[in-house]
CSV table of C-alpha atoms in Angstrom, one decimal:
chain,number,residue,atom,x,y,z
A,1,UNK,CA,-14.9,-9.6,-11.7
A,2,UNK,CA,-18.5,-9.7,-11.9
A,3,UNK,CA,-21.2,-9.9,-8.8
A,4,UNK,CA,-22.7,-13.3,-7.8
A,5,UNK,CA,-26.7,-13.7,-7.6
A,6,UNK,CA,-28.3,-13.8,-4.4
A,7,UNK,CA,-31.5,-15.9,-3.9
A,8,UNK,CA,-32.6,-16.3,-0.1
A,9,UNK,CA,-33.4,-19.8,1.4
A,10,UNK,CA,-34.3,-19.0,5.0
A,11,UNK,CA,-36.3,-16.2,6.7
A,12,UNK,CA,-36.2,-16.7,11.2
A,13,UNK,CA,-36.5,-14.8,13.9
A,14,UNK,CA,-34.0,-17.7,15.3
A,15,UNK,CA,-30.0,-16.4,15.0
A,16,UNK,CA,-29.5,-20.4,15.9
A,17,UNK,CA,-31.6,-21.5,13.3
A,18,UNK,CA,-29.8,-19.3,10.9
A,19,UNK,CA,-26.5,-20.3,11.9
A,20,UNK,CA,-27.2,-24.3,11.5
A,21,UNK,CA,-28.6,-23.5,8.0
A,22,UNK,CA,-25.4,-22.1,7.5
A,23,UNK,CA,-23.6,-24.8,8.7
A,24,UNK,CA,-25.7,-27.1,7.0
A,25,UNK,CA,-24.7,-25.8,3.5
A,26,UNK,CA,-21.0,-25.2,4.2
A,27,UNK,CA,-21.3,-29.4,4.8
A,28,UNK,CA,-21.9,-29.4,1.1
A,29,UNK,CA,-19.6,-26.9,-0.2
A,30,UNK,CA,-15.6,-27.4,-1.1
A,31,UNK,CA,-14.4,-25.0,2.2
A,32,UNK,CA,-10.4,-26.3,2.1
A,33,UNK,CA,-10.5,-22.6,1.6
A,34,UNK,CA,-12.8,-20.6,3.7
A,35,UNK,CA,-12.8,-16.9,5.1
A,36,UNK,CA,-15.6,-14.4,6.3
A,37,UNK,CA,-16.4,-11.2,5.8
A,38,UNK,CA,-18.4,-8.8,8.0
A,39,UNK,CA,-20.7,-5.6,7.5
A,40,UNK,CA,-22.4,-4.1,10.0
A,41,UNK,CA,-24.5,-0.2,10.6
A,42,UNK,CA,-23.8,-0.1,14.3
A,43,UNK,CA,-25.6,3.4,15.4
A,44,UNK,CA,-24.1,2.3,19.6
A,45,UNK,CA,-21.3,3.3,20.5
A,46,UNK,CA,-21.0,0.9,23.3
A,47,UNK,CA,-20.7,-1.9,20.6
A,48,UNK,CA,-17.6,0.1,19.5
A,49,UNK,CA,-14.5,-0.9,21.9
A,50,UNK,CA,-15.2,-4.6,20.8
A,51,UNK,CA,-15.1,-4.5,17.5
A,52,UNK,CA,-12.2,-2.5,17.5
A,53,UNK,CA,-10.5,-5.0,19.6
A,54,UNK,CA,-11.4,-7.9,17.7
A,55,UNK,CA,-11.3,-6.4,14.2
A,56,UNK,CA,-8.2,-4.2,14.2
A,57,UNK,CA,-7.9,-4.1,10.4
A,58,UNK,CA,-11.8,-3.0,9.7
A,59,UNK,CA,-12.9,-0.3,7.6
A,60,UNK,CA,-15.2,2.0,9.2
A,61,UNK,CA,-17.6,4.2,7.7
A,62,UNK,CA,-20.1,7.0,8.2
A,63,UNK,CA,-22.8,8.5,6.3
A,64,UNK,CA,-21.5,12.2,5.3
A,65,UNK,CA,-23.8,14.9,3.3
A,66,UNK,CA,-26.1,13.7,0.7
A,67,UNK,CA,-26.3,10.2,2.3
A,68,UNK,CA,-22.7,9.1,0.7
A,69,UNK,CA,-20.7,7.1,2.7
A,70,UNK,CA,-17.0,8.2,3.4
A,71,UNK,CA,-14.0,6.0,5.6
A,72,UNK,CA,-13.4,7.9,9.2
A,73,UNK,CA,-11.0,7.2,11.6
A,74,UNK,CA,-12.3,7.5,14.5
A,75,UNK,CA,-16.1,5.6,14.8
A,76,UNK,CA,-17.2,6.7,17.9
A,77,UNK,CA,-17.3,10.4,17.0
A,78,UNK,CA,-20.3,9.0,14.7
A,79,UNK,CA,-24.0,8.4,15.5
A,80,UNK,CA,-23.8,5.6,12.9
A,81,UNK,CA,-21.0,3.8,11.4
A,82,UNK,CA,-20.7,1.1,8.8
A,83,UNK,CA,-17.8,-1.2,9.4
A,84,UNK,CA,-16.4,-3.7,6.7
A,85,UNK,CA,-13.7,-6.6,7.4
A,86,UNK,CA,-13.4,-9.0,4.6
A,87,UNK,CA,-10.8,-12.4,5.4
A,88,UNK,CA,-11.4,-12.8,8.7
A,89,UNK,CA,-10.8,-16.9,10.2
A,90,UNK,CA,-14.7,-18.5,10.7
A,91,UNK,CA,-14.3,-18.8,14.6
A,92,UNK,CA,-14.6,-14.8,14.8
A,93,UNK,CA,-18.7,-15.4,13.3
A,94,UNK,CA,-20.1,-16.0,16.9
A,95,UNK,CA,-17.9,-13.2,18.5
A,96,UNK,CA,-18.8,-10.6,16.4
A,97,UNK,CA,-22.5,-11.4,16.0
A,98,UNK,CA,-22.5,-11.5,19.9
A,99,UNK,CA,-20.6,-7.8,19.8
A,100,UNK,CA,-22.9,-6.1,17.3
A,101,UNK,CA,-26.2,-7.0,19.1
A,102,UNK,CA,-29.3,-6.1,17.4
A,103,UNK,CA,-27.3,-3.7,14.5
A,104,UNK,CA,-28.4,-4.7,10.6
A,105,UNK,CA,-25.4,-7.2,10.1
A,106,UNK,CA,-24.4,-9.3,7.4
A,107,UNK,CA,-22.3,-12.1,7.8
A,108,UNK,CA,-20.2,-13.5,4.0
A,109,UNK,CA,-18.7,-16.6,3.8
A,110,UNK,CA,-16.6,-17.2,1.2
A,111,UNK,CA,-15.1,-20.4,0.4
A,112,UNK,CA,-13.7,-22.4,-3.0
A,113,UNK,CA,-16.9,-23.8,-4.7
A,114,UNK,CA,-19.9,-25.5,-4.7
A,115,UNK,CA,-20.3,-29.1,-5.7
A,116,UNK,CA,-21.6,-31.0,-8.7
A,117,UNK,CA,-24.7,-31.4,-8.8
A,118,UNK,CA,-25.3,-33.6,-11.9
A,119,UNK,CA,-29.1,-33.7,-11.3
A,120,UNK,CA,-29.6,-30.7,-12.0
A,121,UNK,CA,-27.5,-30.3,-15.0
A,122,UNK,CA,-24.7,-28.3,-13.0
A,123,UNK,CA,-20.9,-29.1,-13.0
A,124,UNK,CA,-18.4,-27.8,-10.3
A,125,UNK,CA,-19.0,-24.5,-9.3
A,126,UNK,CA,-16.0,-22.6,-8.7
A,127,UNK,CA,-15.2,-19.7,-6.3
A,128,UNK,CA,-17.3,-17.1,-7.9
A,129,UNK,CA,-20.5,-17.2,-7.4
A,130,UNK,CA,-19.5,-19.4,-4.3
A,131,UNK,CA,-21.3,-17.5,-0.8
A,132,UNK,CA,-23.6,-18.5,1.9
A,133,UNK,CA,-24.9,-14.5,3.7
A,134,UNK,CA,-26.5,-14.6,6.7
A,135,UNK,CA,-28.2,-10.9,7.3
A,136,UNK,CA,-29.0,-10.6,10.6
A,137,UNK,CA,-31.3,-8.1,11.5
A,138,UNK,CA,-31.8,-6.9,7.8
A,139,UNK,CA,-33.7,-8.2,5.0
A,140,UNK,CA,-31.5,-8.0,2.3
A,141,UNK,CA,-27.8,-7.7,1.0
A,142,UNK,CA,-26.7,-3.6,1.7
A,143,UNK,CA,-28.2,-2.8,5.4
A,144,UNK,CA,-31.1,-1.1,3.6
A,145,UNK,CA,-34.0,-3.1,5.0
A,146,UNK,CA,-33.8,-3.3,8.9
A,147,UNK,CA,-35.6,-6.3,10.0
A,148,UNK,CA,-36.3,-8.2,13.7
A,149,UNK,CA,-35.6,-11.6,11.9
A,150,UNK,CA,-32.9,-13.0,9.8
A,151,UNK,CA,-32.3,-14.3,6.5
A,152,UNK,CA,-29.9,-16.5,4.9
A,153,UNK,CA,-29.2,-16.4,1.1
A,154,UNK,CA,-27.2,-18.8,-1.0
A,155,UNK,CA,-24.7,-17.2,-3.8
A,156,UNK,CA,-24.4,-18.4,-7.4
A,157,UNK,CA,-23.6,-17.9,-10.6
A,158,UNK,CA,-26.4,-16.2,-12.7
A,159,UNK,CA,-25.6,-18.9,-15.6
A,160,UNK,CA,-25.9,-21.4,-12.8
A,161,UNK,CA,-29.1,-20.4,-11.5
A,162,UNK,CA,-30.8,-24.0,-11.0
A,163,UNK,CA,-28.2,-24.1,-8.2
A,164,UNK,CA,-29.9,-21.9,-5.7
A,165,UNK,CA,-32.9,-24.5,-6.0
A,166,UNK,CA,-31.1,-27.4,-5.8
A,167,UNK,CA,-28.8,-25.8,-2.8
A,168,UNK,CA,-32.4,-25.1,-1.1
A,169,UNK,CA,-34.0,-29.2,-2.0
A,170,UNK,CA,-30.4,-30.1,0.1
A,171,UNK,CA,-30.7,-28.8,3.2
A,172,UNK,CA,-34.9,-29.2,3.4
A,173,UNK,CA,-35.9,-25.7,2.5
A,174,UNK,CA,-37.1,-24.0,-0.7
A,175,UNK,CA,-36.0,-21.1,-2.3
A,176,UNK,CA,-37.8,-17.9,-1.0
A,177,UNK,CA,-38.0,-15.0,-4.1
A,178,UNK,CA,-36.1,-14.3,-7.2
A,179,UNK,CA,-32.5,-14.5,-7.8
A,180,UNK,CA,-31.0,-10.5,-7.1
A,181,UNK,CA,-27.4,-9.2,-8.4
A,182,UNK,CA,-25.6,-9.0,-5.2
A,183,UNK,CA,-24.1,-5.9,-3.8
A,184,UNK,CA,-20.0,-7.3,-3.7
């Protein structure tokens, strides 16, 4: 499977804003099938019980030596963890941003393509390639770049590129950088 290309749309220091952009280009995607995945460095523990609790299958991370991250078992024995949940149901997004507070978070939705779009030369687009992010407190796709505002990036195909434009042009915003291989 290869990756799908990033290019971000929307930079806010408004979580709402971020959200309705969101919303606002799920409106134009095929979602009959439609899931979310979460990723989150969460360095408080009191943020832990929560997401336990509402995430039961998540992966949890934590940086070992060397700066490689390894799965643990028990989070709270960590300063910083990294949890991962991939197919969770879309009413979990406002939960979980509400139980990770400030930490670097991205939010994935996933869903079964974009739409034609025969003004710009571009056909169906199927599920790859098929992402809105939302990165909350981070500027870009792996937690690298903390951030006190959020961004939202649309996902395409790199042979599709146009798309992230044209995806932009619908929802009233423009593109804001270059196109960047993302991460999953």
């Amino acid at each position: 499977m290869s990756n799908s290309y990033a290019q971000p749309v929307l930079r806010t220091a408004d979580l709402s804003e971020s959200l309705r952009i969101v919303e606002r280009l799920l409106a134009i995607a095929d979602t009959s099938e439609l899931e979310v995945g979460f990723e989150a460095l969460v360095s408080s523990a009191a943020y832990l019980p929560t997401l336990e609790q509402m995430l039961p299958t998540a992966e949890w991370w934590a940086a070992g030596a060397g700066g490689s991250w390894g799965l643990v078992d028990s989070p709270p024995a960590h300063s910083v963890v990294r949890l991962r949940s991939w197919a969770n149901p879309p009413v979990l997004v406002e939960p979980f941003l509400e139980a990770v507070g400030d930490s670097p978070t991205i939010v994935r939705w996933d869903f079964t393509g974009w739409p034609e779009a025969p003004e710009a030369g571009l056909g169906r687009g199927g599920t790859r390639g098929a992402f809105v992010t939302l990165c909350a407190y981070a500027n870009d796709l792996e937690l690298e770049e903390p951030a006190a505002d959020h961004s939202v990036f649309v996902h395409v195909k790199e042979i599709d590129a146009e798309r992230g434009l044209w995806l932009a042009n619908q929802v009233g915003l423009r593109v804001l950088g270059d196109l960047v291989m993302a991460p999953y």
